[in-house]
CSV table of C-alpha atoms in Angstrom, one decimal:
chain,number,residue,atom,x,y,z
A,231,MET,CA,5.2,29.3,17.6
A,232,LEU,CA,2.5,31.2,15.8
A,233,SER,CA,0.1,30.4,18.6
A,234,LEU,CA,2.5,31.6,21.2
A,235,PHE,CA,3.3,34.7,19.3
A,236,GLY,CA,-0.4,35.6,18.9
A,237,LEU,CA,-0.9,35.1,22.7
A,238,LEU,CA,2.0,37.2,23.7
A,239,ALA,CA,1.3,39.9,21.2
A,240,GLY,CA,-2.3,40.1,22.3
A,241,LEU,CA,-1.0,40.5,25.9
A,242,VAL,CA,1.5,43.2,25.0
A,243,LEU,CA,-1.3,45.1,23.2
A,244,LEU,CA,-3.5,44.8,26.2
A,245,ILE,CA,-0.8,46.2,28.5
A,246,VAL,CA,0.4,49.0,26.3
A,247,LEU,CA,-3.0,50.3,25.2
A,248,THR,CA,-4.4,50.0,28.8
A,249,MET,CA,-1.5,52.2,29.9
A,250,ARG,CA,-2.5,54.7,27.3
A,251,GLY,CA,-6.0,54.9,28.7
A,252,VAL,CA,-8.0,52.8,26.2
A,253,ASN,CA,-11.3,51.5,27.7
A,254,LEU,CA,-11.1,47.9,28.8
A,255,PHE,CA,-14.6,47.1,27.6
A,256,ILE,CA,-13.4,47.9,24.1
A,257,LEU,CA,-9.8,46.8,24.4
A,258,ALA,CA,-10.1,43.4,26.0
A,259,PRO,CA,-12.4,41.9,23.3
A,260,LEU,CA,-10.3,43.4,20.5
A,261,CYS,CA,-7.1,41.9,22.0
A,262,ALA,CA,-8.9,38.6,22.4
A,263,LEU,CA,-10.0,38.7,18.8
A,264,PHE,CA,-6.3,39.4,17.8
A,265,VAL,CA,-5.3,36.2,19.7
A,266,ALA,CA,-8.2,34.2,18.1
A,267,LEU,CA,-7.1,35.3,14.6
A,268,PHE,CA,-3.5,34.2,15.1
A,269,ASN,CA,-4.7,30.8,16.5
A,270,GLY,CA,-7.2,30.0,13.8
A,271,ILE,CA,-10.1,30.2,16.2
A,272,PRO,CA,-13.3,30.9,14.3
A,273,PHE,CA,-15.2,34.1,15.0
A,274,TRP,CA,-18.6,32.3,15.2
A,275,LEU,CA,-19.8,28.8,14.5
A,276,ALA,CA,-23.1,27.7,16.0
A,277,ASP,CA,-22.2,24.1,16.2
A,278,HIS,CA,-18.6,24.7,17.3
A,279,PRO,CA,-18.2,25.8,21.0
A,280,ALA,CA,-14.5,26.7,20.6
A,281,ASN,CA,-15.2,30.0,18.8
A,282,PHE,CA,-14.3,33.6,19.7
A,283,VAL,CA,-17.8,34.9,20.5
A,284,GLN,CA,-18.8,32.0,22.7
A,285,GLY,CA,-15.4,31.7,24.3
A,286,TYR,CA,-15.2,35.4,25.2
A,287,MET,CA,-18.8,35.7,26.4
A,288,SER,CA,-18.8,32.5,28.5
A,289,GLY,CA,-15.8,33.8,30.4
A,290,PHE,CA,-17.3,37.3,30.8
A,291,ALA,CA,-20.8,36.2,31.7
A,292,GLY,CA,-19.5,33.3,33.9
A,293,PHE,CA,-17.5,35.7,36.1
A,294,VAL,CA,-20.4,38.2,36.4
A,295,SER,CA,-22.8,35.4,37.3
A,296,SER,CA,-20.5,34.0,40.0
A,297,TRP,CA,-19.4,37.3,41.7
A,298,PHE,CA,-21.9,40.1,40.9
A,299,LEU,CA,-23.6,40.0,44.3
A,300,MET,CA,-20.3,40.2,46.1
A,301,PHE,CA,-19.1,43.1,44.0
A,302,LEU,CA,-22.5,44.9,44.4
A,303,LEU,CA,-22.6,44.5,48.2
A,304,GLY,CA,-18.9,45.3,48.6
A,305,ALA,CA,-19.4,48.5,46.5
A,306,LEU,CA,-22.5,49.5,48.5
A,307,PHE,CA,-20.7,48.9,51.8
A,308,GLY,CA,-17.8,51.0,50.6
A,309,LYS,CA,-19.9,53.9,49.4
A,310,LEU,CA,-21.9,53.9,52.6
A,311,MET,CA,-18.6,54.0,54.5
A,312,GLU,CA,-17.5,56.9,52.3
A,313,HIS,CA,-20.7,59.0,52.3
A,314,THR,CA,-21.5,58.6,56.0
A,315,GLY,CA,-18.0,59.7,56.9
A,316,ALA,CA,-17.4,56.4,58.7
A,317,ALA,CA,-14.3,55.6,56.5
A,318,ASP,CA,-12.9,59.1,57.3
A,319,ALA,CA,-13.6,58.7,61.0
A,320,VAL,CA,-11.7,55.4,61.1
A,321,ALA,CA,-8.8,56.7,59.1
A,322,LEU,CA,-8.5,59.9,61.2
A,323,ALA,CA,-8.7,57.9,64.4
A,324,ILE,CA,-5.7,55.9,63.2
A,325,VAL,CA,-3.8,59.1,62.2
A,326,LYS,CA,-4.4,60.6,65.7
A,327,ARG,CA,-3.1,57.4,67.3
A,328,ILE,CA,0.0,57.2,65.1
A,329,GLY,CA,0.7,60.9,64.6
A,330,LYS,CA,1.1,63.0,61.5
A,331,GLN,CA,4.9,62.6,61.6
A,332,ARG,CA,4.4,59.0,60.5
A,333,ALA,CA,2.4,59.9,57.5
A,334,VAL,CA,3.2,56.9,55.3
A,335,LEU,CA,2.5,54.4,58.1
A,336,ALA,CA,-0.8,56.1,58.9
A,337,VAL,CA,-2.0,55.9,55.2
A,338,VAL,CA,-0.9,52.2,55.0
A,339,LEU,CA,-2.7,51.2,58.2
A,340,ALA,CA,-5.8,53.1,57.4
A,341,CYS,CA,-6.1,51.4,54.1
A,342,ALA,CA,-5.3,48.0,55.7
A,343,VAL,CA,-8.1,48.3,58.3
A,344,LEU,CA,-10.7,49.3,55.7
A,345,THR,CA,-9.6,46.6,53.2
A,346,TYR,CA,-9.5,43.8,55.8
A,347,GLY,CA,-12.9,45.0,57.0
A,348,GLY,CA,-14.4,44.3,53.6
A,349,VAL,CA,-14.4,47.7,51.9
A,350,SER,CA,-13.6,47.4,48.2
A,351,ILE,CA,-10.0,48.3,47.4
A,352,PHE,CA,-11.2,50.9,44.8
A,353,VAL,CA,-13.3,52.6,47.4
A,354,VAL,CA,-10.5,52.5,50.0
A,355,ALA,CA,-8.2,54.3,47.5
A,356,PHE,CA,-10.8,57.0,46.8
A,357,SER,CA,-11.6,57.4,50.6
A,358,ALA,CA,-8.0,57.5,51.8
A,359,TYR,CA,-6.6,59.7,49.1
A,360,PRO,CA,-7.7,63.1,50.5
A,361,MET,CA,-6.2,62.1,53.9
A,362,ALA,CA,-3.0,60.9,52.2
A,363,VAL,CA,-2.6,64.2,50.4
A,364,SER,CA,-3.0,66.1,53.6
A,365,LEU,CA,-0.5,64.0,55.5
A,366,PHE,CA,2.1,64.0,52.7
A,367,LYS,CA,1.7,67.8,52.5
A,368,ASP,CA,2.3,68.3,56.2
A,369,ALA,CA,5.3,66.0,56.1
A,370,ASN,CA,6.6,67.5,52.8
A,371,LEU,CA,6.8,64.0,51.2
A,372,PRO,CA,6.9,63.6,47.4
A,373,ARG,CA,3.3,63.0,46.3
A,374,ARG,CA,4.3,60.5,43.6
A,375,PHE,CA,4.6,57.9,46.4
A,376,ILE,CA,1.0,58.2,47.5
A,377,PRO,CA,-0.2,55.4,45.0
A,378,ALA,CA,2.4,53.1,46.5
A,379,ALA,CA,1.3,53.8,50.1
A,380,LEU,CA,-2.4,53.2,49.1
A,381,GLY,CA,-1.5,50.0,47.3
A,382,LEU,CA,0.7,48.6,50.1
A,383,GLY,CA,-2.2,49.0,52.5
A,384,SER,CA,-4.9,47.7,50.2
A,385,VAL,CA,-3.7,45.0,47.8
A,386,THR,CA,-0.8,43.2,49.5
A,387,PHE,CA,-0.9,41.8,53.1
A,388,THR,CA,-4.6,42.4,53.6
A,389,MET,CA,-6.2,41.5,50.3
A,390,THR,CA,-4.9,37.9,50.2
A,391,SER,CA,-4.6,37.1,53.9
A,392,ALA,CA,-6.6,34.4,55.8
A,393,GLY,CA,-9.9,35.8,56.9
A,394,SER,CA,-10.0,38.7,54.4
A,395,PRO,CA,-13.5,39.4,53.0
A,396,GLU,CA,-11.9,40.4,49.7
A,397,ILE,CA,-12.9,38.1,46.8
A,398,GLN,CA,-9.3,37.2,46.1
A,399,ASN,CA,-9.4,35.2,49.3
A,400,TRP,CA,-12.8,33.6,48.5
A,401,ILE,CA,-12.5,32.5,44.9
A,402,PRO,CA,-10.4,29.4,45.8
A,403,ILE,CA,-13.1,28.1,48.1
A,404,GLN,CA,-15.4,26.9,45.3
A,405,TYR,CA,-12.6,24.9,43.6
A,406,LEU,CA,-10.7,23.6,46.7
A,407,GLY,CA,-13.5,23.1,49.2
A,408,THR,CA,-11.6,25.2,51.8
A,409,SER,CA,-12.4,28.1,54.0
A,410,PRO,CA,-11.3,31.8,54.0
A,411,TYR,CA,-9.0,30.9,56.9
A,412,ALA,CA,-7.1,28.3,55.0
A,413,GLY,CA,-3.4,28.2,56.0
A,414,TRP,CA,-3.9,30.9,58.6
A,415,GLU,CA,-0.8,30.2,60.6
A,416,VAL,CA,1.5,30.7,57.6
A,417,SER,CA,-0.7,33.6,56.4
A,418,ILE,CA,-0.1,35.6,59.5
A,419,ILE,CA,3.7,35.2,59.2
A,420,VAL,CA,3.6,36.2,55.5
A,421,ALA,CA,1.3,39.1,56.1
A,422,ILE,CA,3.6,40.5,58.8
A,423,PHE,CA,6.6,40.0,56.5
A,424,MET,CA,5.0,41.8,53.5
A,425,ALA,CA,3.9,44.7,55.7
A,426,ILE,CA,7.3,45.2,57.3
A,427,VAL,CA,9.3,44.7,54.1
A,428,GLY,CA,7.0,46.8,52.0
A,429,TYR,CA,6.9,49.6,54.5
A,430,CYS,CA,10.7,49.7,55.0
A,431,TRP,CA,11.3,49.6,51.2
A,432,LEU,CA,8.7,52.4,50.6
A,433,MET,CA,10.3,54.6,53.2
A,434,LYS,CA,13.8,54.0,51.8
A,435,MET,CA,12.6,55.0,48.3
A,436,ILE,CA,11.0,58.1,49.7
A,437,LYS,CA,14.1,59.1,51.7
A,438,THR,CA,16.2,58.6,48.6
A,439,ALA,CA,13.9,60.8,46.6
A,440,MET,CA,14.0,63.5,49.2
A,441,ALA,CA,17.8,63.4,49.4
A,442,LYS,CA,17.7,64.2,45.7
A,443,GLY,CA,15.6,67.3,46.4
A,444,GLU,CA,12.1,66.0,45.8
A,445,MET,CA,9.3,67.4,48.0
A,446,PHE,CA,5.6,67.8,48.0
A,447,GLU,CA,4.2,69.9,45.2
A,448,GLY,CA,0.6,71.1,45.7
A,449,ARG,CA,-2.0,71.4,43.0
A,450,ASP,CA,-5.0,73.6,42.7
A,451,ALA,CA,-7.3,70.6,42.4
A,452,ASP,CA,-6.0,68.9,45.6
A,453,PRO,CA,-8.8,67.6,47.8
A,454,VAL,CA,-9.2,69.1,51.2
A,455,VAL,CA,-10.1,67.0,54.3
A,456,GLY,CA,-13.3,68.6,55.3
A,457,ASP,CA,-14.5,69.7,58.7
A,458,LYS,CA,-17.9,68.1,58.4
A,459,ALA,CA,-19.4,66.2,61.3
A,460,LEU,CA,-18.2,62.6,61.4
A,461,PRO,CA,-19.6,59.7,63.3
A,462,HIS,CA,-17.6,58.2,66.2
A,463,PRO,CA,-14.8,55.9,64.9
A,464,LEU,CA,-16.5,53.0,66.7
A,465,MET,CA,-19.5,53.5,64.4
A,466,GLY,CA,-17.2,52.8,61.5
A,467,ILE,CA,-15.4,49.9,63.1
A,468,LEU,CA,-18.5,48.0,64.2
A,469,PRO,CA,-19.7,47.3,60.7
A,470,LEU,CA,-16.3,46.1,59.7
A,471,LEU,CA,-16.3,43.7,62.7
A,472,VAL,CA,-19.8,42.5,61.7
A,473,VAL,CA,-18.5,41.5,58.2
A,474,LEU,CA,-15.6,39.6,59.7
A,475,LEU,CA,-17.6,37.9,62.4
A,476,LEU,CA,-20.4,36.8,60.1
A,477,SER,CA,-18.0,35.5,57.5
A,478,TYR,CA,-16.2,33.6,60.2
A,479,LEU,CA,-19.4,32.0,61.7
A,480,LEU,CA,-21.0,31.1,58.4
A,481,HIS,CA,-18.1,30.0,56.1
A,482,ASP,CA,-18.3,26.3,57.0
A,483,SER,CA,-22.1,26.0,56.5
A,484,MET,CA,-22.6,28.5,53.6
A,485,GLN,CA,-19.2,28.4,51.8
A,486,GLN,CA,-19.1,31.2,49.2
A,487,ALA,CA,-22.5,32.5,50.1
A,488,ALA,CA,-21.3,33.4,53.6
A,489,LEU,CA,-19.6,36.5,52.0
A,490,ILE,CA,-23.0,37.7,50.7
A,491,VAL,CA,-24.6,37.4,54.1
A,492,ALA,CA,-21.6,39.0,55.8
A,493,LEU,CA,-21.5,42.0,53.5
A,494,THR,CA,-25.3,42.3,53.8
A,495,GLY,CA,-24.9,42.4,57.6
A,496,GLY,CA,-22.2,45.0,57.2
A,497,VAL,CA,-24.3,47.2,54.9
A,498,THR,CA,-27.3,47.0,57.3
A,499,THR,CA,-25.3,47.7,60.4
A,500,LEU,CA,-23.5,50.6,58.8
A,501,TYR,CA,-26.8,52.2,57.6
A,502,LEU,CA,-28.5,51.8,61.0
A,503,LEU,CA,-25.6,53.2,63.0
A,504,ASN,CA,-24.8,56.1,60.7
A,505,ARG,CA,-27.9,57.0,58.7
A,506,LYS,CA,-28.1,60.5,60.3
A,507,PHE,CA,-24.8,61.4,58.6
A,508,LEU,CA,-26.1,60.3,55.2
A,509,THR,CA,-27.3,63.2,53.1
A,510,SER,CA,-28.7,61.2,50.1
A,511,LEU,CA,-29.3,57.4,50.3
A,512,GLY,CA,-30.5,57.3,46.7
A,513,GLN,CA,-27.3,58.9,45.4
A,514,THR,CA,-25.2,56.6,47.5
A,515,LEU,CA,-26.9,53.5,46.2
A,516,ASP,CA,-26.7,54.7,42.6
A,517,GLN,CA,-23.0,55.4,42.9
A,518,GLY,CA,-22.4,52.1,44.6
A,519,ALA,CA,-24.3,50.1,42.0
A,520,THR,CA,-22.5,52.0,39.1
A,521,GLY,CA,-19.2,51.4,40.7
A,522,ALA,CA,-19.9,47.7,41.1
A,523,LEU,CA,-20.9,47.4,37.5
A,524,ILE,CA,-17.7,49.1,36.3
A,525,ALA,CA,-15.4,47.1,38.6
A,526,ILE,CA,-16.9,43.7,37.8
A,527,GLY,CA,-17.2,44.7,34.1
A,528,ASN,CA,-13.5,45.6,33.8
A,529,THR,CA,-12.5,42.3,35.6
A,530,ALA,CA,-15.0,40.3,33.5
A,531,ALA,CA,-13.7,41.9,30.3
A,532,VAL,CA,-10.2,40.7,31.2
A,533,VAL,CA,-11.5,37.2,32.2
A,534,GLY,CA,-13.1,37.0,28.7
A,535,PHE,CA,-9.7,37.7,27.2
A,536,GLY,CA,-8.3,34.9,29.3
A,537,SER,CA,-11.1,32.6,28.2
A,538,VAL,CA,-10.2,33.1,24.6
A,539,ALA,CA,-6.5,32.6,25.5
A,540,LYS,CA,-7.5,29.2,27.1
A,541,LEU,CA,-8.7,28.0,23.6
A,542,THR,CA,-5.2,28.4,22.1
A,543,PRO,CA,-2.6,25.6,21.9
A,544,ALA,CA,-0.1,27.9,23.5
A,545,PHE,CA,-2.1,28.3,26.6
A,546,THR,CA,-2.5,24.6,27.0
A,547,ALA,CA,1.2,24.1,26.5
A,548,VAL,CA,2.0,26.8,29.1
A,549,VAL,CA,-0.3,25.3,31.7
A,550,GLU,CA,1.1,21.8,31.0
A,551,THR,CA,4.7,23.2,31.5
A,552,MET,CA,3.8,25.0,34.7
A,553,THR,CA,2.0,22.0,36.3
A,554,HIS,CA,5.1,19.9,35.6
A,555,LEU,CA,7.7,22.2,37.0
A,556,PRO,CA,10.4,20.3,39.0
A,557,GLY,CA,10.2,20.6,42.8
A,558,SER,CA,7.2,21.3,44.9
A,559,GLU,CA,3.7,21.3,43.3
A,560,LEU,CA,3.1,24.5,45.3
A,561,ILE,CA,5.8,26.2,43.2
A,562,GLY,CA,4.0,25.2,40.0
A,563,ALA,CA,0.7,26.4,41.3
A,564,ALA,CA,2.2,29.8,42.3
A,565,VAL,CA,3.9,30.2,39.0
A,566,ALA,CA,0.7,29.3,37.0
A,567,VAL,CA,-1.6,31.6,38.9
A,568,SER,CA,1.0,34.5,38.9
A,569,VAL,CA,1.6,34.3,35.2
A,570,ILE,CA,-2.1,34.0,34.3
A,571,ALA,CA,-2.9,36.9,36.7
A,572,GLY,CA,-0.2,38.8,35.0
A,573,LEU,CA,-1.6,38.0,31.6
A,574,THR,CA,-5.1,39.2,32.6
A,575,GLY,CA,-3.9,42.0,34.9
A,576,SER,CA,-6.3,40.8,37.5
A,577,ALA,CA,-5.8,38.7,40.7
A,578,SER,CA,-9.5,37.6,40.7
A,579,GLY,CA,-9.5,37.1,37.0
A,580,GLY,CA,-6.3,35.1,37.1
A,581,GLN,CA,-7.7,32.8,39.8
A,582,ALA,CA,-11.0,32.4,37.9
A,583,ILE,CA,-9.1,31.3,34.8
A,584,ALA,CA,-6.3,29.3,36.4
A,585,LEU,CA,-8.1,27.4,39.2
A,586,PRO,CA,-10.5,25.3,37.0
A,587,GLU,CA,-7.4,24.1,35.1
A,588,ILE,CA,-4.9,23.5,37.8
A,589,ALA,CA,-6.9,22.7,41.0
A,590,PRO,CA,-8.0,19.2,39.9
A,591,VAL,CA,-4.5,18.4,38.8
A,592,TYR,CA,-2.9,19.3,42.1
A,593,LEU,CA,-5.7,17.8,44.2
A,594,GLU,CA,-5.3,14.5,42.4
A,595,ARG,CA,-1.6,14.6,43.3
A,596,GLY,CA,-2.5,14.9,47.0
A,597,VAL,CA,-1.5,18.5,47.5
A,598,ASP,CA,-2.9,19.9,50.7
A,599,ALA,CA,-6.0,22.0,49.7
A,600,GLU,CA,-5.4,24.6,52.5
A,601,GLN,CA,-1.8,25.1,51.5
A,602,LEU,CA,-2.8,25.4,47.9
A,603,HIS,CA,-5.5,27.9,48.7
A,604,ARG,CA,-3.1,30.2,50.5
A,605,VAL,CA,-0.4,30.0,47.9
A,606,VAL,CA,-2.9,30.6,45.1
A,607,ALA,CA,-4.4,33.6,46.9
A,608,ILE,CA,-1.0,35.3,47.7
A,609,SER,CA,0.5,34.6,44.3
A,610,SER,CA,-2.5,36.0,42.5
A,611,GLY,CA,-1.7,39.4,44.1
A,612,ALA,CA,1.8,39.6,42.6
A,613,LEU,CA,2.1,39.8,38.9
A,614,ASP,CA,-1.5,41.0,38.6
A,615,SER,CA,-0.2,44.5,39.5
A,616,LEU,CA,1.5,45.0,36.2
A,617,PRO,CA,0.9,48.4,34.5
A,618,HIS,CA,-2.4,47.3,32.9
A,619,ASN,CA,-4.0,46.2,36.2
A,620,GLY,CA,-7.3,48.0,36.7
A,621,TYR,CA,-6.6,49.1,40.3
A,622,VAL,CA,-3.1,50.3,39.3
A,623,VAL,CA,-4.5,52.4,36.4
A,624,THR,CA,-7.4,53.8,38.5
A,625,THR,CA,-5.3,54.6,41.5
A,626,ILE,CA,-2.3,56.2,39.7
A,627,ARG,CA,-4.3,58.1,37.0
A,628,ALA,CA,-7.9,58.7,38.1
A,629,ILE,CA,-7.4,59.1,41.8
A,630,CYS,CA,-3.9,60.4,42.3
A,631,GLY,CA,-3.5,62.3,39.0
A,632,GLU,CA,0.0,60.9,38.5
A,633,SER,CA,1.6,59.3,35.4
A,634,HIS,CA,2.9,55.7,35.2
A,635,GLN,CA,6.3,57.0,34.5
A,636,ASN,CA,6.5,58.9,37.9
A,637,ALA,CA,4.5,56.6,40.2
A,638,TYR,CA,4.4,53.1,38.9
A,639,TRP,CA,7.9,51.8,39.9
A,640,PRO,CA,7.3,52.4,43.7
A,641,VAL,CA,3.9,50.7,43.2
A,642,ALA,CA,5.6,47.8,41.4
A,643,ALA,CA,8.1,47.4,44.3
A,644,VAL,CA,5.4,47.0,47.0
A,645,THR,CA,2.6,45.3,45.1
A,646,VAL,CA,4.6,43.1,42.7
A,647,VAL,CA,8.0,42.3,44.2
A,648,VAL,CA,6.9,42.2,47.9
A,649,PRO,CA,4.0,39.8,47.3
A,650,THR,CA,6.3,37.6,45.1
A,651,LEU,CA,8.7,37.4,48.1
A,652,GLY,CA,5.7,36.7,50.3
A,653,VAL,CA,4.6,33.7,48.2
A,654,MET,CA,8.1,32.3,48.2
A,655,LEU,CA,8.1,32.6,52.0
A,656,ALA,CA,4.7,30.9,52.2
A,657,ILE,CA,5.9,27.9,50.1
A,658,PHE,CA,9.0,27.6,52.2
A,659,LEU,CA,7.0,27.6,55.5
A,660,PHE,CA,4.5,25.1,54.1
A,661,GLN,CA,7.3,22.8,53.0
A,662,TRP,CA,9.6,23.0,56.0
A,663,LEU,CA,7.5,23.7,59.0
């Protein structure tokens, strides 16, 4: 009981203090140390591998070692899309096709296209926010729903779908020996379901708020969609297609490394096609590299917390319980990954912690690896979006300038509840079709 209390208390501290803006690089190891103290885990013993320092740093460094190049190339790709104006060109082309009267749909689809094309979800949010403010202002929609619109297009039906270049779809490959297209038939159905349900629910919430008198409220610091020269939308779409095509052609032969080649191809194509719109290559590269370090560092910090949690008897008991839930093994896998992603506040971190523990168990039981891959990917994108999630905190506070109190519940509806329903649908389809 003491072990479980320490684990849960450490998690609560992590969530509450993250919501209050405490830096994750400082907070995560402190919360992990809190868990270690309650579980009698020594701070440091040279001849004892199960200690706080080695446990935390092995998780932190291991994640960075495995995924740094993907984060770096993804961030560079995103920054080049942003600084050349290619992301704006693609987004504005979508807006023109759909019309400003469908502001929410335009924001969601613009984010979806960029995310599925390989642009980092953080960069997508930064790039799409000015356009979202402009559209919401023209339609007089309450601005507190902008984070939910950005989240629906970025971290739900695109991030974890078959073929997505986002790492949440690629981490299972190294543990399951699958491809990024695992379970694609079911993935298509689930993605359509999440997109439709999420959009309809978001629109219902917005209409309810407007019926109560809510409307758009401008701010002096609101970004303005500039009138600078932009490349042709095709010049932004082609690099996205290069990423998708290379990842498709190379995933069988190169496995996880295919994503590195695909993103490199996307970065190269993007630069060659749009370099005349780039004012400062050095500044773009610097910002991309810095963004990559912050993004992977925040995730790795939380993975380190999870690595210390793995040393506790409570964690072992929780995993044992989850892997022996009655019914389909896919249910147990979904619950295990969702809970651990919730504990860590990270879909990728949750997968990195859970899969080494649960993948061998379920594969030994004969669970289909492709089905397991898709269920794990979708379920990792559900409870990860609790208030302490890095994307949630960054999007609500840093990008949109909202408070959790005003903006989080719509975000939770479309990024927690909808993906949870999506994974339930996926399990049902895998079991009965």
